[in-house]
Amino acid sequence: MKRVAALVVALALIGVTTWLVWPSAPEVRGQDQKITVVDGPADDQRVELDTTFFPPPDGGKAPVVLLAHGFGGSKQSMRDQAIRLAQEGYAVLTWSARGFGRSTGQIALNSPDYEVKDVKQLIDWLAERPEVQLDASGDPRVGIAGGSYGGAIALMTAAFDQRVDAIVPQITWSDLADALFPNAATTTQTTAQSTAQATTEAEAESGADSPAAPEAGAASGVFKRMWAGIFFGQGVSLDASSLLGPREAAGPLTPQQARCGRFLPEICDIYQDVAEDGRATQEAIALLRKSSPVTVADRIKAPTLLIQGQRDSLFPLSHADANAKAIAAAGTPVSLAWFDGGHDGGNGEADWLFEQSSAWFARYLKGEGSGAPPVSAFTVTRDGGRDPGTRQRIRLHPEAGSYPGLGGTDTTTVELAGPEQNIVNPPGGAPASISTVPGIGGLLGGQGNGGVSIDMPGQSAAFESRPLTAPLQLTGSPSITVRVTGEGEATLFAKLYDVAEGNQLPTLPAGLVAPVRVTIPEGAGSTEATIALPAVDHRFAVGHRLRLVVTTTDMGFATPAAPATYQVSLASPALTVPTVRTLAAAPTGVAWWVWAMPLASIVVAAVLLATGRTPARLRRRPVRASATEPASIPATLEPGVPNTTPASPPNGKPATPTATTPNGQSPDAASATGTAKDSPSDVAAVVNGSSAEAAPVTSVDTAVVASTDVPLEITGLTKAYRNGELAVDGLSFRVEKGQVLGLLGPNGAGKTTTMRMMMGLIHPDDGEIRIFGEPVTPGAPVLSRLGSFVEGPGFLPHLSGRDNIELYWAATGRPVADAHFDEALEIAGLGKALERAVRTYSQGMRQRLAIAQAMLGLPDLLVLDEPTNGLDPPQIREMREVLKRYARDGRTVIVSSHMLAEVEQTCSHVVVMQRGRLVSTGPVSQLLSSAAVADGHGPRLEDVFLDLIGDKA
Amino acid sequence: MTTATGYAPNRTLPLRVEIVRQFKRRRTLAMFGLLLALPWVLVIAFQIGPQSPGEEQSLRISDLATQSGLNFAAFALSVSASFLLVVAVALFCGDTVASEANWSSLRYLLAAPVPRDRLLRQKLIVALGFSAAAVICLPVMALLAGTLAFGWDDIQVPGTGEVIPALDVLPRFGIVIAYAMVSQLVVAALAFLISTMTDSPLGAVGGAVGLWIVCTILQAVEALGVLREFLPTFWNNAWLDALQPELDWSGMAKGASVSITYAAILIAIAFRRFRHKDVVS
């Protein structure tokens, strides 16, 4: 136990030391700077940007990363991320964009004339810093990362400044006009004439080549009024965190500020214009396109990791898709990740995003050799069920080697069914259906799948599939062709629900809807439109149905106020569902430790076992003799006495049958002689040993023999208690064959400890015990010649007495015939009680059964500890006879007892111990005769004993 | 002659003897009785419980339990693997040496003499045998009870609701049972180690179960991150992967690896300690 405690303490010390010494992340100090830049279409506007520069913490030159904040944020929003990135060995610059935080200037929506020029000058400034690694003079090794508004500036800057070496734009737009005026419909052949009217100049300019790109474009798009309001308004910020802190702008607002906030007046004017009637004007589209990466993405040469949120109704996955296609078309490496987050909330996966960004920068800023894990071309975050330990949701990140686009690598066709249905647009557009409430999802940190979706009755048409027979993993943008009958322009919203059986509400994956605006040609009465449904990654389970719902309203969008009625039906029942076959969970393989750990542990186990083996007993062997060589003839040898042990060499090994004083044959000696016949070695002893005079117990010091015939020889035996006090202290004595030895001593003298050491149960600290010449070790085979009863009986309480005895014998593995059950059980004298469970026995019965167990197999040496405890006087008397007779058969008995009168009558020899030491030894008769006759009657052992232990009254 | 006639160390404490010694114990019989009765108790509970209105198509393992005998057996295993089987295994392995010490019969076995390594080996084999029997008998009885009560039908996978033909799933069931046994090896080794250190059988069982509970609690601390994978309890439910349409070995491989690692070291420590121990009970 002490060792265990010491081990625990040592481990704890090691742990604490490691904790203290473990290199903590280097400290990063930011340097606040005001950097003045000049921008504007004519390069004549001075703007002071509030920046913080974080030099690489370990000194030297390092690549630099610009971290751009989102809309409504400032450089403070990026501080934690900047420190973390700097600790990875980068210089980092954060800044408040013009119009945000403490920077001056007005918001120009990442315009090439304003914000892009600002960032180019920040890169110029960085090129002068001594801490920044340069590719060439004036050209630092630089990357840009940021989310939303910050993501767009990363893309725009990379397009206009070729010095940028890598970018990680997150949850950002490709086409701001399309984001605010989306139209997911592609009207088909029957309405070809209507497309001319919808095609805009801007559309041609963008050259959008996505098959899902709305033919009609932003000009006919449905105004995403709630998001736009938040985007342009002062009331709510996109950056939820800025709502929590105190607003930086102080003081009452001027009328101009109240109207436009910190926007450039021309942007503000255009917004007010379009927001009024929900229609995109050409100026608005031109202005928004100017701030849209998709128009310039073909110029981007910096490797780009696009991270887009799956829960984003502002900039849905299709924006990353458009960006990726445009950038890849220029031959620039692009990777995409769809994570669990976005403007509508979700988990956010901040750590995973950081790892991905960090790996991207490591690869393209630090170089291939940086040991960063590769970033796959396409990664999707999926629900991985629950953690086996915490039962929390876990996320998997399956990867694909190439990005297949929103059309997937394969498509599955799901048949939808439903009649033509009438739907109405309510006057004023209220009440409106709800899919996602912008700005709320993020604030609530909604983890649910899409939150609340409500379709108003009478406003929606539903088409449903049969229950799925196999799970369907949708990855991308499904499409369906519907026929809309009515008049004029129809504004509709299409959503694809996952409908489970039973009481569960249908779920709208990611809470996304596809807004559709189609124009029904005059006179035709109807038109067909192919709708690109929102791009999502969603698994439809077996038994679930897919339900397409077409509604006339959605709370997030501007819908016409005029009442109208339409009929909606499926032009074709086939819903095309894209799937991505190549997406597979990262090939984990078998972790190395799976096979290494068990192997190592088996090696450790083998070492533990091998080193823990009891070392070969190199105890000091008595010099005088060894058990294997012929011993000299002992002084006590009586000539003519035959060997009692067949194994002894024929030249006359010592045979000293030292029997007790004959005390008269006991009437039931028949049993004893009967038993003796069974073992030939004992017959001789019985025949020849009867006349033997009591031989002295030879102390080892005077002994000349340690032979296989000496039943017990103890030499210098020492054992300390755990507290260091000696239980047995240098004990030496020797017992000869045929003796009944009484082991006497007061409580605590070390008698039981000595007996336990004889049985190999405890290890002596020093000295040695030999039984029949063999040293005693735990489990030494010679112990099979020892029968023992020490410190009470030990039986299995649930078994009967007979079962106990028989199973004990079976456990020794010796032949049943050698057991002599009958003799032993006769000694126990339990009669019918033998068949009862031992737990029902009295103390005396157990005692007798235990002595019987000790005598099983008639061992050559019998060790009994207080055998008469709990026996009644007749039983004591009988036990005395049994022991005497047992020894007379040439065997040896060692008895410890307190009952001195008992010892006096039973034993031929005694060993007196006190405090672990040998006090006296010798035949009982000698001991008694040495004592002075104190009073009238003859000497009693009691007097001698008390005298010896120095406790005589 | 240094040994008694007919004595040979490698014949001591035969397995047959140790099995008889342990099997006749009340707690052994009670534990097996409980394990064999539990499936029937569950069947009755499902039968008398209020029936859900209509066919509620929930895909939780408990709701699928009445779909078929196989589903029921999977359910029975899932509810018992986390605790009942742990207690059963801890009982068989924790009790084996400590109870002998408690009855004082250990010293007579050792003085018989049964060599100490052999005593531990034989006891470990028998205790593991009883543990394996416990882990096997529960799902097999559950399969029997479930089939009688709910019929023999294909298994419906929890979570996704896919259906796997019954005959395909039977070998998978063998994997489940085998994995359940391997994952309980840690408990067995831990209980066995404590058993060699104490005289109190309940202390050994309680100690093993207690450490198990501590592991389960630690496992809920997500801050430990990947370290939790090395907790012996972490992969306890990985056998669910064997009932998926695509058999996934990775979780079970990790679980088996962790389990074997702990078990090998704990058992080695048990043997090493016991060799040198002063038996004073």
PDB file of N, CA, C and O in Angstrom, chain A residues 387 389-390 594 598 608-609 611-612 647 719 756 760-763 774 780 782 784-785 788 790-792 794 798 811 814, chain B residues 1-5 11-14 21 25-26 103 107-108 113 116 219 222 228 257 261 271-272 275-276 278-281:
ATOM      1  N   ASP A 387     -22.435  11.346 -29.589  1.00  0.00           N
ATOM      2  CA  ASP A 387     -21.196  10.883 -28.972  1.00  0.00           C
ATOM      3  C   ASP A 387     -21.542   9.762 -27.993  1.00  0.00           C
ATOM      4  O   ASP A 387     -22.468   9.904 -27.197  1.00  0.00           O
ATOM      5  N   GLY A 389     -20.189   8.822 -25.407  1.00  0.00           N
ATOM      6  CA  GLY A 389     -20.030   9.156 -23.992  1.00  0.00           C
ATOM      7  C   GLY A 389     -20.998  10.217 -23.536  1.00  0.00           C
ATOM      8  O   GLY A 389     -21.754  10.043 -22.596  1.00  0.00           O
ATOM      9  N   THR A 390     -21.004  11.348 -24.233  1.00  0.00           N
ATOM     10  CA  THR A 390     -21.768  12.488 -23.739  1.00  0.00           C
ATOM     11  C   THR A 390     -23.178  12.513 -24.277  1.00  0.00           C
ATOM     12  O   THR A 390     -23.988  13.278 -23.805  1.00  0.00           O
ATOM     13  N   VAL A 594      -4.619   1.328 -32.413  1.00  0.00           N
ATOM     14  CA  VAL A 594      -5.558   0.227 -32.251  1.00  0.00           C
ATOM     15  C   VAL A 594      -4.826  -1.107 -32.158  1.00  0.00           C
ATOM     16  O   VAL A 594      -5.169  -1.973 -31.371  1.00  0.00           O
ATOM     17  N   PRO A 598      -2.560  -2.680 -27.725  1.00  0.00           N
ATOM     18  CA  PRO A 598      -2.633  -4.012 -27.100  1.00  0.00           C
ATOM     19  C   PRO A 598      -1.299  -4.747 -27.155  1.00  0.00           C
ATOM     20  O   PRO A 598      -0.912  -5.394 -26.167  1.00  0.00           O
ATOM     21  N   LEU A 608       6.159  -7.329 -16.714  1.00  0.00           N
ATOM     22  CA  LEU A 608       5.701  -7.303 -15.319  1.00  0.00           C
ATOM     23  C   LEU A 608       5.769  -8.693 -14.709  1.00  0.00           C
ATOM     24  O   LEU A 608       6.196  -8.869 -13.570  1.00  0.00           O
ATOM     25  N   LEU A 609       5.347  -9.676 -15.492  1.00  0.00           N
ATOM     26  CA  LEU A 609       5.311 -11.041 -14.967  1.00  0.00           C
ATOM     27  C   LEU A 609       6.720 -11.602 -14.854  1.00  0.00           C
ATOM     28  O   LEU A 609       7.068 -12.229 -13.858  1.00  0.00           O
ATOM     29  N   THR A 611       9.650 -10.014 -14.563  1.00  0.00           N
ATOM     30  CA  THR A 611      10.482  -9.412 -13.533  1.00  0.00           C
ATOM     31  C   THR A 611       9.927  -9.688 -12.146  1.00  0.00           C
ATOM     32  O   THR A 611      10.627  -9.585 -11.166  1.00  0.00           O
ATOM     33  N   GLY A 612       8.656 -10.031 -12.084  1.00  0.00           N
ATOM     34  CA  GLY A 612       8.044 -10.235 -10.776  1.00  0.00           C
ATOM     35  C   GLY A 612       8.227 -11.644 -10.261  1.00  0.00           C
ATOM     36  O   GLY A 612       7.739 -11.982  -9.186  1.00  0.00           O
ATOM     37  N   ALA A 647      12.682 -42.820  -0.088  1.00  0.00           N
ATOM     38  CA  ALA A 647      13.504 -42.036  -1.006  1.00  0.00           C
ATOM     39  C   ALA A 647      14.927 -41.844  -0.500  1.00  0.00           C
ATOM     40  O   ALA A 647      15.796 -41.427  -1.246  1.00  0.00           O
ATOM     41  N   LYS A 719      10.915 -12.132  10.846  1.00  0.00           N
ATOM     42  CA  LYS A 719       9.842 -11.465  10.095  1.00  0.00           C
ATOM     43  C   LYS A 719       9.406 -10.230  10.868  1.00  0.00           C
ATOM     44  O   LYS A 719       9.137 -10.304  12.063  1.00  0.00           O
ATOM     45  N   ARG A 756       2.540 -19.653   9.782  1.00  0.00           N
ATOM     46  CA  ARG A 756       2.180 -19.172   8.438  1.00  0.00           C
ATOM     47  C   ARG A 756       3.384 -19.226   7.506  1.00  0.00           C
ATOM     48  O   ARG A 756       3.245 -19.513   6.330  1.00  0.00           O
ATOM     49  N   GLY A 760       4.204 -21.321   3.858  1.00  0.00           N
ATOM     50  CA  GLY A 760       4.523 -20.559   2.645  1.00  0.00           C
ATOM     51  C   GLY A 760       3.536 -19.442   2.381  1.00  0.00           C
ATOM     52  O   GLY A 760       3.443 -18.959   1.254  1.00  0.00           O
ATOM     53  N   LEU A 761       2.807 -19.030   3.395  1.00  0.00           N
ATOM     54  CA  LEU A 761       1.823 -17.970   3.165  1.00  0.00           C
ATOM     55  C   LEU A 761       2.460 -16.603   3.257  1.00  0.00           C
ATOM     56  O   LEU A 761       2.062 -15.682   2.554  1.00  0.00           O
ATOM     57  N   ILE A 762       3.419 -16.469   4.169  1.00  0.00           N
ATOM     58  CA  ILE A 762       4.106 -15.183   4.226  1.00  0.00           C
ATOM     59  C   ILE A 762       5.594 -15.422   4.083  1.00  0.00           C
ATOM     60  O   ILE A 762       6.106 -16.501   4.363  1.00  0.00           O
ATOM     61  N   HIS A 763       6.258 -14.366   3.595  1.00  0.00           N
ATOM     62  CA  HIS A 763       7.671 -14.503   3.276  1.00  0.00           C
ATOM     63  C   HIS A 763       8.507 -14.069   4.458  1.00  0.00           C
ATOM     64  O   HIS A 763       8.316 -12.964   4.965  1.00  0.00           O
ATOM     65  N   GLU A 774      13.663 -29.506   2.266  1.00  0.00           N
ATOM     66  CA  GLU A 774      13.366 -28.587   1.160  1.00  0.00           C
ATOM     67  C   GLU A 774      13.037 -27.212   1.718  1.00  0.00           C
ATOM     68  O   GLU A 774      12.229 -27.098   2.640  1.00  0.00           O
ATOM     69  N   ALA A 780       5.663 -24.313  -2.591  1.00  0.00           N
ATOM     70  CA  ALA A 780       6.709 -25.328  -2.783  1.00  0.00           C
ATOM     71  C   ALA A 780       6.078 -26.712  -2.738  1.00  0.00           C
ATOM     72  O   ALA A 780       5.223 -26.979  -1.894  1.00  0.00           O
ATOM     73  N   VAL A 782       6.965 -29.411  -1.609  1.00  0.00           N
ATOM     74  CA  VAL A 782       7.124 -30.167  -0.375  1.00  0.00           C
ATOM     75  C   VAL A 782       5.984 -29.889   0.601  1.00  0.00           C
ATOM     76  O   VAL A 782       5.711 -30.669   1.503  1.00  0.00           O
ATOM     77  N   SER A 784       3.157 -30.351   0.131  1.00  0.00           N
ATOM     78  CA  SER A 784       2.157 -31.418   0.014  1.00  0.00           C
ATOM     79  C   SER A 784       2.334 -32.456   1.119  1.00  0.00           C
ATOM     80  O   SER A 784       1.437 -33.258   1.352  1.00  0.00           O
ATOM     81  N   ARG A 785       3.465 -32.423   1.793  1.00  0.00           N
ATOM     82  CA  ARG A 785       3.659 -33.367   2.901  1.00  0.00           C
ATOM     83  C   ARG A 785       3.281 -32.736   4.233  1.00  0.00           C
ATOM     84  O   ARG A 785       3.487 -33.317   5.288  1.00  0.00           O
ATOM     85  N   SER A 788      -2.079 -28.767   7.613  1.00  0.00           N
ATOM     86  CA  SER A 788      -2.070 -27.611   8.492  1.00  0.00           C
ATOM     87  C   SER A 788      -3.469 -27.184   8.887  1.00  0.00           C
ATOM     88  O   SER A 788      -4.436 -27.354   8.144  1.00  0.00           O
ATOM     89  N   VAL A 790      -4.356 -23.652  10.795  1.00  0.00           N
ATOM     90  CA  VAL A 790      -3.803 -22.461  11.417  1.00  0.00           C
ATOM     91  C   VAL A 790      -4.866 -21.380  11.465  1.00  0.00           C
ATOM     92  O   VAL A 790      -5.536 -21.115  10.459  1.00  0.00           O
ATOM     93  N   GLU A 791      -5.024 -20.803  12.622  1.00  0.00           N
ATOM     94  CA  GLU A 791      -5.934 -19.662  12.789  1.00  0.00           C
ATOM     95  C   GLU A 791      -7.339 -19.953  12.280  1.00  0.00           C
ATOM     96  O   GLU A 791      -7.887 -19.206  11.480  1.00  0.00           O
ATOM     97  N   GLY A 792      -7.864 -21.032  12.721  1.00  0.00           N
ATOM     98  CA  GLY A 792      -9.269 -21.282  12.434  1.00  0.00           C
ATOM     99  C   GLY A 792      -9.509 -21.987  11.125  1.00  0.00           C
ATOM    100  O   GLY A 792      -8.658 -22.023  10.252  1.00  0.00           O
ATOM    101  N   GLY A 794     -11.203 -22.946   7.446  1.00  0.00           N
ATOM    102  CA  GLY A 794     -11.526 -22.189   6.241  1.00  0.00           C
ATOM    103  C   GLY A 794     -12.313 -23.061   5.287  1.00  0.00           C
ATOM    104  O   GLY A 794     -11.740 -23.910   4.596  1.00  0.00           O
ATOM    105  N   HIS A 798     -21.184 -22.491   1.662  1.00  0.00           N
ATOM    106  CA  HIS A 798     -22.378 -22.948   0.957  1.00  0.00           C
ATOM    107  C   HIS A 798     -22.315 -24.429   0.638  1.00  0.00           C
ATOM    108  O   HIS A 798     -23.305 -25.001   0.176  1.00  0.00           O
ATOM    109  N   ALA A 811      -8.722 -30.450  -5.047  1.00  0.00           N
ATOM    110  CA  ALA A 811      -7.907 -29.297  -5.408  1.00  0.00           C
ATOM    111  C   ALA A 811      -6.421 -29.588  -5.265  1.00  0.00           C
ATOM    112  O   ALA A 811      -5.595 -28.946  -5.919  1.00  0.00           O
ATOM    113  N   ARG A 814      -4.325 -34.769  -5.977  1.00  0.00           N
ATOM    114  CA  ARG A 814      -3.747 -36.073  -5.658  1.00  0.00           C
ATOM    115  C   ARG A 814      -4.809 -37.158  -5.779  1.00  0.00           C
ATOM    116  O   ARG A 814      -6.005 -36.872  -5.724  1.00  0.00           O
TER     117      ARG A 814
ATOM    118  N   MET B   1      12.372 -38.102  -0.945  1.00  0.00           N
ATOM    119  CA  MET B   1      11.012 -37.795  -1.380  1.00  0.00           C
ATOM    120  C   MET B   1      10.651 -36.383  -0.948  1.00  0.00           C
ATOM    121  O   MET B   1      10.523 -36.098   0.235  1.00  0.00           O
ATOM    122  N   THR B   2      10.534 -35.521  -1.865  1.00  0.00           N
ATOM    123  CA  THR B   2      10.260 -34.131  -1.493  1.00  0.00           C
ATOM    124  C   THR B   2       8.790 -33.771  -1.636  1.00  0.00           C
ATOM    125  O   THR B   2       8.389 -32.701  -1.229  1.00  0.00           O
ATOM    126  N   THR B   3       8.022 -34.631  -2.219  1.00  0.00           N
ATOM    127  CA  THR B   3       6.590 -34.334  -2.290  1.00  0.00           C
ATOM    128  C   THR B   3       5.822 -35.558  -1.841  1.00  0.00           C
ATOM    129  O   THR B   3       6.346 -36.666  -1.819  1.00  0.00           O
ATOM    130  N   ALA B   4       4.584 -35.339  -1.516  1.00  0.00           N
ATOM    131  CA  ALA B   4       3.717 -36.455  -1.189  1.00  0.00           C
ATOM    132  C   ALA B   4       3.471 -37.247  -2.470  1.00  0.00           C
ATOM    133  O   ALA B   4       3.526 -36.699  -3.570  1.00  0.00           O
ATOM    134  N   THR B   5       3.199 -38.519  -2.312  1.00  0.00           N
ATOM    135  CA  THR B   5       2.963 -39.334  -3.493  1.00  0.00           C
ATOM    136  C   THR B   5       1.752 -38.812  -4.244  1.00  0.00           C
ATOM    137  O   THR B   5       0.739 -38.444  -3.648  1.00  0.00           O
ATOM    138  N   ARG B  11      -1.408 -30.447 -11.544  1.00  0.00           N
ATOM    139  CA  ARG B  11      -2.711 -31.112 -11.447  1.00  0.00           C
ATOM    140  C   ARG B  11      -3.575 -30.503 -10.352  1.00  0.00           C
ATOM    141  O   ARG B  11      -4.696 -30.953 -10.130  1.00  0.00           O
ATOM    142  N   THR B  12      -3.033 -29.495  -9.670  1.00  0.00           N
ATOM    143  CA  THR B  12      -3.801 -28.926  -8.564  1.00  0.00           C
ATOM    144  C   THR B  12      -4.929 -28.054  -9.072  1.00  0.00           C
ATOM    145  O   THR B  12      -4.856 -27.482 -10.159  1.00  0.00           O
ATOM    146  N   LEU B  13      -5.926 -27.912  -8.254  1.00  0.00           N
ATOM    147  CA  LEU B  13      -7.119 -27.105  -8.519  1.00  0.00           C
ATOM    148  C   LEU B  13      -7.599 -27.255  -9.960  1.00  0.00           C
ATOM    149  O   LEU B  13      -7.555 -26.318 -10.745  1.00  0.00           O
ATOM    150  N   PRO B  14      -8.051 -28.430 -10.328  1.00  0.00           N
ATOM    151  CA  PRO B  14      -8.565 -28.593 -11.687  1.00  0.00           C
ATOM    152  C   PRO B  14      -9.757 -27.659 -11.924  1.00  0.00           C
ATOM    153  O   PRO B  14     -10.462 -27.300 -10.982  1.00  0.00           O
ATOM    154  N   ARG B  21     -16.986 -25.519  -7.134  1.00  0.00           N
ATOM    155  CA  ARG B  21     -16.883 -24.676  -5.936  1.00  0.00           C
ATOM    156  C   ARG B  21     -17.638 -23.368  -6.113  1.00  0.00           C
ATOM    157  O   ARG B  21     -18.299 -22.888  -5.198  1.00  0.00           O
ATOM    158  N   ARG B  25     -22.604 -21.542  -5.486  1.00  0.00           N
ATOM    159  CA  ARG B  25     -22.825 -20.400  -4.614  1.00  0.00           C
ATOM    160  C   ARG B  25     -24.156 -19.750  -4.931  1.00  0.00           C
ATOM    161  O   ARG B  25     -24.594 -19.680  -6.062  1.00  0.00           O
ATOM    162  N   ARG B  26     -24.772 -19.194  -3.882  1.00  0.00           N
ATOM    163  CA  ARG B  26     -26.083 -18.588  -4.091  1.00  0.00           C
ATOM    164  C   ARG B  26     -25.990 -17.395  -5.022  1.00  0.00           C
ATOM    165  O   ARG B  26     -26.843 -17.181  -5.860  1.00  0.00           O
ATOM    166  N   TRP B 103     -13.304 -16.390   3.475  1.00  0.00           N
ATOM    167  CA  TRP B 103     -13.664 -17.641   4.141  1.00  0.00           C
ATOM    168  C   TRP B 103     -12.460 -18.310   4.802  1.00  0.00           C
ATOM    169  O   TRP B 103     -12.577 -19.386   5.355  1.00  0.00           O
ATOM    170  N   ARG B 107      -5.902 -19.806   2.410  1.00  0.00           N
ATOM    171  CA  ARG B 107      -4.605 -20.247   2.922  1.00  0.00           C
ATOM    172  C   ARG B 107      -4.473 -21.754   2.850  1.00  0.00           C
ATOM    173  O   ARG B 107      -3.383 -22.277   2.636  1.00  0.00           O
ATOM    174  N   TYR B 108      -5.592 -22.456   2.982  1.00  0.00           N
ATOM    175  CA  TYR B 108      -5.484 -23.924   2.900  1.00  0.00           C
ATOM    176  C   TYR B 108      -5.247 -24.374   1.460  1.00  0.00           C
ATOM    177  O   TYR B 108      -4.539 -25.345   1.229  1.00  0.00           O
ATOM    178  N   PRO B 113      -0.173 -27.841  -1.625  1.00  0.00           N
ATOM    179  CA  PRO B 113      -0.150 -26.455  -2.083  1.00  0.00           C
ATOM    180  C   PRO B 113      -0.612 -26.343  -3.528  1.00  0.00           C
ATOM    181  O   PRO B 113      -0.205 -27.129  -4.358  1.00  0.00           O
ATOM    182  N   ARG B 116       0.783 -20.373  -6.495  1.00  0.00           N
ATOM    183  CA  ARG B 116      -0.025 -19.145  -6.551  1.00  0.00           C
ATOM    184  C   ARG B 116      -0.410 -18.772  -7.977  1.00  0.00           C
ATOM    185  O   ARG B 116      -1.543 -18.383  -8.231  1.00  0.00           O
ATOM    186  N   GLN B 219     -16.210  10.337 -18.906  1.00  0.00           N
ATOM    187  CA  GLN B 219     -16.470  10.272 -20.329  1.00  0.00           C
ATOM    188  C   GLN B 219     -17.418  11.383 -20.755  1.00  0.00           C
ATOM    189  O   GLN B 219     -17.425  11.796 -21.900  1.00  0.00           O
ATOM    190  N   GLU B 222     -16.619  16.634 -21.903  1.00  0.00           N
ATOM    191  CA  GLU B 222     -16.196  16.765 -23.291  1.00  0.00           C
ATOM    192  C   GLU B 222     -14.868  17.483 -23.413  1.00  0.00           C
ATOM    193  O   GLU B 222     -14.169  17.340 -24.398  1.00  0.00           O
ATOM    194  N   ARG B 228     -10.791  10.981 -24.084  1.00  0.00           N
ATOM    195  CA  ARG B 228     -11.899  10.132 -23.649  1.00  0.00           C
ATOM    196  C   ARG B 228     -11.933   8.812 -24.405  1.00  0.00           C
ATOM    197  O   ARG B 228     -12.439   7.827 -23.907  1.00  0.00           O
ATOM    198  N   SER B 257      -9.351  -2.798 -28.667  1.00  0.00           N
ATOM    199  CA  SER B 257      -7.951  -2.461 -28.402  1.00  0.00           C
ATOM    200  C   SER B 257      -7.779  -1.884 -27.004  1.00  0.00           C
ATOM    201  O   SER B 257      -6.928  -2.317 -26.225  1.00  0.00           O
ATOM    202  N   THR B 261      -5.920  -3.800 -23.883  1.00  0.00           N
ATOM    203  CA  THR B 261      -4.759  -3.134 -23.301  1.00  0.00           C
ATOM    204  C   THR B 261      -4.880  -3.059 -21.786  1.00  0.00           C
ATOM    205  O   THR B 261      -3.981  -3.474 -21.048  1.00  0.00           O
ATOM    206  N   PHE B 271      -1.255 -10.803 -11.083  1.00  0.00           N
ATOM    207  CA  PHE B 271      -0.387 -11.971 -10.894  1.00  0.00           C
ATOM    208  C   PHE B 271       0.878 -11.575 -10.154  1.00  0.00           C
ATOM    209  O   PHE B 271       1.314 -12.248  -9.233  1.00  0.00           O
ATOM    210  N   ARG B 272       1.461 -10.456 -10.572  1.00  0.00           N
ATOM    211  CA  ARG B 272       2.731 -10.045  -9.981  1.00  0.00           C
ATOM    212  C   ARG B 272       2.567  -9.757  -8.499  1.00  0.00           C
ATOM    213  O   ARG B 272       3.375 -10.176  -7.673  1.00  0.00           O
ATOM    214  N   ARG B 275       1.894 -12.989  -6.287  1.00  0.00           N
ATOM    215  CA  ARG B 275       3.038 -13.865  -6.053  1.00  0.00           C
ATOM    216  C   ARG B 275       3.781 -13.502  -4.783  1.00  0.00           C
ATOM    217  O   ARG B 275       4.294 -14.357  -4.083  1.00  0.00           O
ATOM    218  N   HIS B 276       3.880 -12.193  -4.521  1.00  0.00           N
ATOM    219  CA  HIS B 276       4.717 -11.744  -3.410  1.00  0.00           C
ATOM    220  C   HIS B 276       3.909 -11.423  -2.179  1.00  0.00           C
ATOM    221  O   HIS B 276       4.454 -11.025  -1.161  1.00  0.00           O
ATOM    222  N   ASP B 278       1.921 -11.376   1.152  1.00  0.00           N
ATOM    223  CA  ASP B 278       1.821 -12.147   2.381  1.00  0.00           C
ATOM    224  C   ASP B 278       0.347 -12.408   2.632  1.00  0.00           C
ATOM    225  O   ASP B 278      -0.433 -11.475   2.827  1.00  0.00           O
ATOM    226  N   VAL B 279      -0.021 -13.682   2.580  1.00  0.00           N
ATOM    227  CA  VAL B 279      -1.437 -14.007   2.770  1.00  0.00           C
ATOM    228  C   VAL B 279      -1.704 -14.093   4.270  1.00  0.00           C
ATOM    229  O   VAL B 279      -1.232 -15.005   4.933  1.00  0.00           O
ATOM    230  N   VAL B 280      -2.399 -13.110   4.773  1.00  0.00           N
ATOM    231  CA  VAL B 280      -2.615 -13.076   6.223  1.00  0.00           C
ATOM    232  C   VAL B 280      -4.075 -13.287   6.586  1.00  0.00           C
ATOM    233  O   VAL B 280      -4.429 -13.278   7.753  1.00  0.00           O
ATOM    234  N   SER B 281      -4.905 -13.463   5.611  1.00  0.00           N
ATOM    235  CA  SER B 281      -6.323 -13.609   5.918  1.00  0.00           C
ATOM    236  C   SER B 281      -6.569 -14.992   6.516  1.00  0.00           C
ATOM    237  O   SER B 281      -5.840 -15.924   6.212  1.00  0.00           O
TER     238      SER B 281
END
